[in-house]
Short mmCIF file of C-alpha atoms in Angstrom, two decimals:
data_model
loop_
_atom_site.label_atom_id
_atom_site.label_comp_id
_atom_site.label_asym_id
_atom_site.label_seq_id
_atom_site.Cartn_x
_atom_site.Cartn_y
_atom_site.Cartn_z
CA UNK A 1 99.94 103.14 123.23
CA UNK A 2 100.20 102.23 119.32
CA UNK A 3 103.98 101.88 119.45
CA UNK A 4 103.35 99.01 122.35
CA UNK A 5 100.95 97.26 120.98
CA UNK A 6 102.82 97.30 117.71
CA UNK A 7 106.06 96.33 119.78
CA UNK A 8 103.79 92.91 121.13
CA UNK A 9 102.81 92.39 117.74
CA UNK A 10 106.66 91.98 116.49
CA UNK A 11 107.48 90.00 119.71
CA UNK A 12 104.99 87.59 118.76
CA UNK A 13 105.85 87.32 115.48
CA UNK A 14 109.59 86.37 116.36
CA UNK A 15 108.08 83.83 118.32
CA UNK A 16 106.29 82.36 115.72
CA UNK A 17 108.48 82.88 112.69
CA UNK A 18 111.53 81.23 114.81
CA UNK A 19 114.00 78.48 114.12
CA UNK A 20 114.92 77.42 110.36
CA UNK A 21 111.29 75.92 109.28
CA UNK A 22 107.63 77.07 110.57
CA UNK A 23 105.18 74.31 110.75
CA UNK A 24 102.26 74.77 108.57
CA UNK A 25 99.46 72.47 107.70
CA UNK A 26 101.63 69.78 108.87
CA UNK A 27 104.50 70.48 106.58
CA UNK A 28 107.88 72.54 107.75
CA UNK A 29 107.71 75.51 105.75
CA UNK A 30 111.34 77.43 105.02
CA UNK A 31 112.12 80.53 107.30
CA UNK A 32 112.12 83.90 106.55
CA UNK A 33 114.81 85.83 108.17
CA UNK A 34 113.49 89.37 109.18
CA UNK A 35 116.15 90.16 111.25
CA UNK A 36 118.54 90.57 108.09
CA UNK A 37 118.62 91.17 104.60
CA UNK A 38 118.90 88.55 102.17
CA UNK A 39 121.35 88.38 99.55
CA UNK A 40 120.39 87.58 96.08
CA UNK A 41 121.28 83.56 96.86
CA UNK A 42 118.92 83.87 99.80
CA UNK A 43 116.04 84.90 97.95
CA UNK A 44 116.27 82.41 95.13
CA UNK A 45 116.69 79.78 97.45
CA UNK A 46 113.21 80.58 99.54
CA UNK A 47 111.47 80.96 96.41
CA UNK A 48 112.45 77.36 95.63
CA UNK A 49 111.78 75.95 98.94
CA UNK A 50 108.49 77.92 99.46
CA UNK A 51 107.41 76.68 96.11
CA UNK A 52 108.23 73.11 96.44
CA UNK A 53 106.33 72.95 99.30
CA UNK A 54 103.42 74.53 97.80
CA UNK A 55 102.84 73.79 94.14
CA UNK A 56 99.38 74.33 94.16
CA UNK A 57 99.72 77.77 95.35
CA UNK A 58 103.07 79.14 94.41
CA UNK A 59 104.47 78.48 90.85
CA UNK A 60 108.07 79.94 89.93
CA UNK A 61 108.45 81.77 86.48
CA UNK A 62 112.07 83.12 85.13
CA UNK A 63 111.26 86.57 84.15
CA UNK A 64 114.78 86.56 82.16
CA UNK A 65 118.10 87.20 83.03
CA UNK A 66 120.33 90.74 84.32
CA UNK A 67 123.38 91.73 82.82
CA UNK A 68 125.49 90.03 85.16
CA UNK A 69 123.25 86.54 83.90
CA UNK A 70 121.70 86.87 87.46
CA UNK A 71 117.77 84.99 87.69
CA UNK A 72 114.99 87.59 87.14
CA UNK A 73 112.53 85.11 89.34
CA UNK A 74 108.74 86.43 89.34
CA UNK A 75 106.48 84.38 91.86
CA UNK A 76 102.48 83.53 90.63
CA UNK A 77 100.35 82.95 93.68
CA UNK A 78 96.74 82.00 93.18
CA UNK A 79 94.27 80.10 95.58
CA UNK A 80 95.22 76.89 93.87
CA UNK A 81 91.39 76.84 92.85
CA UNK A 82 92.59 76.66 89.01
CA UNK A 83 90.49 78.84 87.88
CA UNK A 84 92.15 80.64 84.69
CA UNK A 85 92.38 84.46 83.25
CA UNK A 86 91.74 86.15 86.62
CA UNK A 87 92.71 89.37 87.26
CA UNK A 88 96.11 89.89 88.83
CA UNK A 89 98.45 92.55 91.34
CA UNK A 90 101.71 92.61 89.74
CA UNK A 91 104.26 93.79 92.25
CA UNK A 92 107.87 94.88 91.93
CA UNK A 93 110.43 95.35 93.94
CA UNK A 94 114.01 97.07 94.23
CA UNK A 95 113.93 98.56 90.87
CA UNK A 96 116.96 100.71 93.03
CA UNK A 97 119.69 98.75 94.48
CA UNK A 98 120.32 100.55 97.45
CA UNK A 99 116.62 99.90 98.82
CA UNK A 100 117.71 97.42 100.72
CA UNK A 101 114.10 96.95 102.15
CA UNK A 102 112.45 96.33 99.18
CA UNK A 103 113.11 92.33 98.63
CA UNK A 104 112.70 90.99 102.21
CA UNK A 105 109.06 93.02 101.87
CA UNK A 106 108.20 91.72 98.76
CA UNK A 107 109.03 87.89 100.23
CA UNK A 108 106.94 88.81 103.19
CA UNK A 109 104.46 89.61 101.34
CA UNK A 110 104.78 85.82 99.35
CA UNK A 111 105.20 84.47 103.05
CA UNK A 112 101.46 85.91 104.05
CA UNK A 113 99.94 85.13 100.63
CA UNK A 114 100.94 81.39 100.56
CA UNK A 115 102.00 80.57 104.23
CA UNK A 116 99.44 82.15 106.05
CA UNK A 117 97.12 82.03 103.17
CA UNK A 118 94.07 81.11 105.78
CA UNK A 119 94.63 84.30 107.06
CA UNK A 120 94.62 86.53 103.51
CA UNK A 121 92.32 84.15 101.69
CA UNK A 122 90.16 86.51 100.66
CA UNK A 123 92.90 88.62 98.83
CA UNK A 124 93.00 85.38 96.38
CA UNK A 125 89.95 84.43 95.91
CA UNK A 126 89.52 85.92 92.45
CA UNK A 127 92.56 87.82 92.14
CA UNK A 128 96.10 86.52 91.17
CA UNK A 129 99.24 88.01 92.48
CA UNK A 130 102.68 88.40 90.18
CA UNK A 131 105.90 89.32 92.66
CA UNK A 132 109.12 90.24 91.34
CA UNK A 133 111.14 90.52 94.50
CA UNK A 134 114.39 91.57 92.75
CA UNK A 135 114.19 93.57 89.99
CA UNK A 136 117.75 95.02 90.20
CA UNK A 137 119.77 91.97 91.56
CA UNK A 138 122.97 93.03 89.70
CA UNK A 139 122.69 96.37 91.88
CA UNK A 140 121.41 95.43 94.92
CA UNK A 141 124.34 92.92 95.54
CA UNK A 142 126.82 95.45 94.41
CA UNK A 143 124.99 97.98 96.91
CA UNK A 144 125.59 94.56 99.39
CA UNK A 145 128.56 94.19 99.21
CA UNK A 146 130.98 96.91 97.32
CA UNK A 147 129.33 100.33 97.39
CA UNK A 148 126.03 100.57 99.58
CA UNK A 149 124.73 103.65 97.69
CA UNK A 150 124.90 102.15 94.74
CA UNK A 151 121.75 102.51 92.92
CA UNK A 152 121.49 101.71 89.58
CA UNK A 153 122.35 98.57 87.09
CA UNK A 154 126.02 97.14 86.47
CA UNK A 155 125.58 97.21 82.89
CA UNK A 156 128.37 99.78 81.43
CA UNK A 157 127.70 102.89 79.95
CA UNK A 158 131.42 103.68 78.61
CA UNK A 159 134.69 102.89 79.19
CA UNK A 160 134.57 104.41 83.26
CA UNK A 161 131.22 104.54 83.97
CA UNK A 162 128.63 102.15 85.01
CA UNK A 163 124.78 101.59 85.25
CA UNK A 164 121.18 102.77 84.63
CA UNK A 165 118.62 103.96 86.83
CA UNK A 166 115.66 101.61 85.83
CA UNK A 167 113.19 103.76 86.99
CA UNK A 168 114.14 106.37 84.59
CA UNK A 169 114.85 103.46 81.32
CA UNK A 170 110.70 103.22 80.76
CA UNK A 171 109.09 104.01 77.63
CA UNK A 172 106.90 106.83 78.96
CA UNK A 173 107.94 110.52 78.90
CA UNK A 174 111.75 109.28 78.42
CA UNK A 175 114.60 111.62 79.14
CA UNK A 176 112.52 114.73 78.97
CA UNK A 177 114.75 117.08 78.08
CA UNK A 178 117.04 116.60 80.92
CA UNK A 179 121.04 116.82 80.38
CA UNK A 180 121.03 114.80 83.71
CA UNK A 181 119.32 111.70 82.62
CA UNK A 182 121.59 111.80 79.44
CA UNK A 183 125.21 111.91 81.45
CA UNK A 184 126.17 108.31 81.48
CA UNK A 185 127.85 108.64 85.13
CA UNK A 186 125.09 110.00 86.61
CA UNK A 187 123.40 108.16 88.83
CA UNK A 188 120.35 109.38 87.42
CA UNK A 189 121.67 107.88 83.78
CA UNK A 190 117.69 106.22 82.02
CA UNK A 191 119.98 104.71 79.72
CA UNK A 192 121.17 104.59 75.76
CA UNK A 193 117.49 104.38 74.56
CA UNK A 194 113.86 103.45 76.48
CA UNK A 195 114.18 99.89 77.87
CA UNK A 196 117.82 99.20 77.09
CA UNK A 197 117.88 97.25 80.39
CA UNK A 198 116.99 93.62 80.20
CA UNK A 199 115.90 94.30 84.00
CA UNK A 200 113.20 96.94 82.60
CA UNK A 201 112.61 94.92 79.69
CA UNK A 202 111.24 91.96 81.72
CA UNK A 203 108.81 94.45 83.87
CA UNK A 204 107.73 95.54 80.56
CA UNK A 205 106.77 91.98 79.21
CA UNK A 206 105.23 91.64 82.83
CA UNK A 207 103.24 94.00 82.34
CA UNK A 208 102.63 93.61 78.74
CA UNK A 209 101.25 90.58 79.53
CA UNK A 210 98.77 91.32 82.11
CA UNK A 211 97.21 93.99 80.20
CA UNK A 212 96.52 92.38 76.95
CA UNK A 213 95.17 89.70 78.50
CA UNK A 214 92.82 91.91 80.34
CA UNK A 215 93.81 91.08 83.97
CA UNK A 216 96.40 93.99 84.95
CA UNK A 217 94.20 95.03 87.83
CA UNK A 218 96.74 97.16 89.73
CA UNK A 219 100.35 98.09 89.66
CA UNK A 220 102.96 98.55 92.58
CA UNK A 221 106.85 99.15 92.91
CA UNK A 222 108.33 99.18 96.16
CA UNK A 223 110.50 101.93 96.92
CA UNK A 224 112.08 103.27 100.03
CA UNK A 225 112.27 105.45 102.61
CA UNK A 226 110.46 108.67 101.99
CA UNK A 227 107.13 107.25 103.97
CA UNK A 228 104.71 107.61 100.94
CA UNK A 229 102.53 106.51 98.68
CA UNK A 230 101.79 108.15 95.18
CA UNK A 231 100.08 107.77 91.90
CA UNK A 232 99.86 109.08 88.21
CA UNK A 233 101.20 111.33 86.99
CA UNK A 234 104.84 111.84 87.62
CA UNK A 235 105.68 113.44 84.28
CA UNK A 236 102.94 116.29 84.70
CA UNK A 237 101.16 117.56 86.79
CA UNK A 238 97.92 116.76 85.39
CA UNK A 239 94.95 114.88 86.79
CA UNK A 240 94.23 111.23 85.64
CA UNK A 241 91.01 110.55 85.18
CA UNK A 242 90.32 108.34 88.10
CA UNK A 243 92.41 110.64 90.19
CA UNK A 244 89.61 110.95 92.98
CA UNK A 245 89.83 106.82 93.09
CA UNK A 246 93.91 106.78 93.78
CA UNK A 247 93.84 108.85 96.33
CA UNK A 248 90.76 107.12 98.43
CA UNK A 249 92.98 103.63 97.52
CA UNK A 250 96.47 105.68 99.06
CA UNK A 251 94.59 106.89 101.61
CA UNK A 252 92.77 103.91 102.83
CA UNK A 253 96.37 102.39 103.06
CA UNK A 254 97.84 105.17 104.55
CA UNK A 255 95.33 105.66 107.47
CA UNK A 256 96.15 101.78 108.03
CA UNK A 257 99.45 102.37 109.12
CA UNK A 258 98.95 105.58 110.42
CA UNK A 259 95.71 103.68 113.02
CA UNK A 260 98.06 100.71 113.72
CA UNK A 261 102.20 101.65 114.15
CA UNK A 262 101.34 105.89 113.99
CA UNK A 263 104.28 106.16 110.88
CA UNK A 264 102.53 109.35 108.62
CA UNK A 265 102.61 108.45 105.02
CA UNK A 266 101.59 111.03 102.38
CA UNK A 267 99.35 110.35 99.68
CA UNK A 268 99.74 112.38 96.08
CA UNK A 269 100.00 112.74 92.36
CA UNK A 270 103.72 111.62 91.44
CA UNK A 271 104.36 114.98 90.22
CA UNK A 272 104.13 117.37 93.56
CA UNK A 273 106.76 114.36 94.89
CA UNK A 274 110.23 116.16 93.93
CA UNK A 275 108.64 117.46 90.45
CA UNK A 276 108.41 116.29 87.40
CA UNK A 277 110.29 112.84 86.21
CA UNK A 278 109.80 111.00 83.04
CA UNK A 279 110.61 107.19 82.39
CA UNK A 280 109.50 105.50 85.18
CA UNK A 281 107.53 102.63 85.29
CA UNK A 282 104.50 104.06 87.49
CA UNK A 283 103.01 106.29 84.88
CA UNK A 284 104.72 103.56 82.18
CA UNK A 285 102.13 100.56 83.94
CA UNK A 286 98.99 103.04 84.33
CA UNK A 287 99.23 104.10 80.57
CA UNK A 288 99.78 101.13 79.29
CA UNK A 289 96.15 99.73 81.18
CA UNK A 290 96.29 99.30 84.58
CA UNK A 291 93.25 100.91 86.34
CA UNK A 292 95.26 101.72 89.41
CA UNK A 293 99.23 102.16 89.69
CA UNK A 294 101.00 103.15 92.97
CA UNK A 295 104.79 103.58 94.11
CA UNK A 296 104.64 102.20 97.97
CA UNK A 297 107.72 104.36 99.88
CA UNK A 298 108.19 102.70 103.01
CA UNK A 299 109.23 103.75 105.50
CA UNK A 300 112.93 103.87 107.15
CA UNK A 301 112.42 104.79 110.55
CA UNK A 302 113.30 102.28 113.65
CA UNK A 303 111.38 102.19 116.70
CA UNK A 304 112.55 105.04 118.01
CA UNK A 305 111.59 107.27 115.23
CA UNK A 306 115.38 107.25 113.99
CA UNK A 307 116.03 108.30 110.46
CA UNK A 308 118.09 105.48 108.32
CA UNK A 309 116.80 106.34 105.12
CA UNK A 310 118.23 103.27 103.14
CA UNK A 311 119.81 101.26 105.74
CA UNK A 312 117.73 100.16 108.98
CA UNK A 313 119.47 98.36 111.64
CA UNK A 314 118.05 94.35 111.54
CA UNK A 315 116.29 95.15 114.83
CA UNK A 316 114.30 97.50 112.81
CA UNK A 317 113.46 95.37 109.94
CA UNK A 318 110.64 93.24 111.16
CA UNK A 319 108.37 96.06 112.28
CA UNK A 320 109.43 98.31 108.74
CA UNK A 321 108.44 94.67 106.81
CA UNK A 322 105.26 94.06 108.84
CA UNK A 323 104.01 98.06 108.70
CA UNK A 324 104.83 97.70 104.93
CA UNK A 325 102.65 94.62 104.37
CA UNK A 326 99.94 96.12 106.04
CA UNK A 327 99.60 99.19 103.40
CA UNK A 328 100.10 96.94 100.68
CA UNK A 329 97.28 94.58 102.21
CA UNK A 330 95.54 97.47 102.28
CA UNK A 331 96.13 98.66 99.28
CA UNK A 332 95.14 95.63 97.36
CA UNK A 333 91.98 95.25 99.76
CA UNK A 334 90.66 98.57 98.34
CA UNK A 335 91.12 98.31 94.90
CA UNK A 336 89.65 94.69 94.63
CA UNK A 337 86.66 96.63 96.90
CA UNK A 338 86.77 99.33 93.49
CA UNK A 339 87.28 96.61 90.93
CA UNK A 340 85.58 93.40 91.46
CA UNK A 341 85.36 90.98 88.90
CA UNK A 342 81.43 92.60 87.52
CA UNK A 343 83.36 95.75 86.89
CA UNK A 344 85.11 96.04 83.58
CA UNK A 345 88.31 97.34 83.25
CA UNK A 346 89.10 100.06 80.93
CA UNK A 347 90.53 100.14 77.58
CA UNK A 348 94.05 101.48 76.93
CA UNK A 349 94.17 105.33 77.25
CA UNK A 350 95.70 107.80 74.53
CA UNK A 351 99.07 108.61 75.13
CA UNK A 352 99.02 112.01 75.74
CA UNK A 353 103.05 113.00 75.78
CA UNK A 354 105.20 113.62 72.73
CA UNK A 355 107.57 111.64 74.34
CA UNK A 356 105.47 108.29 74.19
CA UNK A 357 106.41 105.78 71.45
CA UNK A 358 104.07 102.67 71.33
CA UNK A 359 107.11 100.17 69.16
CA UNK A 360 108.38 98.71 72.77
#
């Protein structure tokens, strides 16, 4: 029963979402192609359109620039009620190249927020959203278009050996130990030294910014395809102190998906996901001040419950988009339900690892 009524759902929305332009208020709005994945042009150029078209919604900020000099292009969404210092969702997205679903999601989810802002409303109405919908764009068009498994940056690491994993390259618990992490053609590389990547660098100063300024609400990265969504820590496998909170947040989103399209998603401490990884930016973002921090894992399975990892087939990637917007809807619904604007948020924790170093 779920799977048709989620198959009428994505029927519709083809319907709607059709041609080059959606009408909207009057104005043509620019597409957004679900039935492919953008390339790196592609994404710049909807963020320019969308935001021309909306300027009191929508406003463009260049994070920076990759290795390859490629635009590191964050989108601020607001109400347009310009109302200043509220607190914000920072979301990124395709920190790994090869997660091909990670950018068309992270536009969808600028589509809803702005385009069918009547709809979601109430997710603005004193919160702020920051999207980065490419955080690896040097990678993810190399995983495009010369090596799809390519996961990492294209910055080099010696004479034959290329890139760093950026979700290893935070300043939080970096290298560990591991011989891995330190081989420079490993795909695993976190790179000559904590945020030697301009790419983590400008998540950092993201982030930076939100917290110090006292509106870092809650952190997400979008990952794929392991169907899952998980929390601090990923370095130990100790409790946070607002553990209890995460997982009613995961869960909330998790029984979303699970009511409306029947995908499972599991909902845990970073650490009991593959063990125990230092350098990445979810435990980086929650120690740094963000209440809440969460890695979203969509999902990679086509309507027929097909595996595809990675790579879905473009029939699959509406439905995958769609099911992923819901749990980050849902996400964001309950922690703005945990943290509304009466409720302070905390200070900055002690760093509790030997491997932390506060001189970003």
């Amino acid at each position: 029963m779920w799977r048709a009524l989620f198959a009428i759902l994505v029927i519709y929305s083809c319907h709607v979402e059709g041609g080059s332009f959606r009408r909207s208020g009057g104005r043509q709005e620019p597409q957004l192609n679900l039935d492919e994945y953008p390339s790196y042009e592609d994404i710049m150029k909807y963020l320019k359109d969308l935001a021309r078209l909306n300027r009191n919604r929508i406003h463009l900020r260049d994070g920076g620039r990759s290795y390859e000099n490629r635009k590191l292009q964050m989108a601020v969404i607001s109400n347009g009620d310009g109302r200043p210092n509220k607190r914000a969702i920072f979301i990124d997205a395709a920190l790994h190249a090869r997660e091909w679903l990670c950018p068309i999601t992270a536009l969808y989810v600028i589509q809803q927020l702005v385009v069918n802002y009547q709809e979601n409303s109430y997710l603005l109405d004193d919160y702020d959203w920051v999207v980065l919908p490419l955080a690896n764009p040097d990678g993810y068009e190399y995983s495009r278009n010369v090596d799809d498994y390519w996961r990492n940056t294209r910055s080099p690491n010696n004479e034959h050996c290329y890139g760093t994993d950026l979700n290893r390259n935070f300043n939080y618990s970096w290298i560990m130990e591991s011989s891995d992490l330190k081989d420079p053609c490993s795909e695993n590389f976190a790179g000559s030294g904590p945020f030697s990547e301009p790419e983590t660098r400008t998540v950092r100063d993201i982030m930076l910014e939100l917290v110090e300024s006292n509106r870092g609400l809650m952190y997400l990265s979008l990952h794929s395809a392991n169907r899952s969504i998980y929390y601090p820590w990923r370095d130990y496998g100790e409790r946070t102190n607002n553990k209890a909170e995460h997982e009613e947040i995961a869960k909330h989103a998790a029984d979303r998906i699970y009511w409306s399209t029947g995908t499972r998603m599991s909902t845990m401490p970073g650490y009991f996901y593959h063990g125990m990884v230092g350098g990445i930016s979810l435990d980086y973002a929650f120690k740094v001040g963000f209440p809440v921090a969460f890695i979203f894992e969509m999902s990679g399975k086509d309507q027929n419950g097909v595996e595809h990892k990675f790579f879905p087939p473009s029939s699959a990637i509406r439905g995958l988009v769609q099911e992923s917007w819901l749990g980050i809807r849902s996400l964001a619904e309950k922690a703005i339900e945990k943290y509304p604007p009466s409720r302070p948020l905390w200070p900055r924790a002690k760093p509790k690892s030997k491997f932390w170093n506060w001189n970003w």
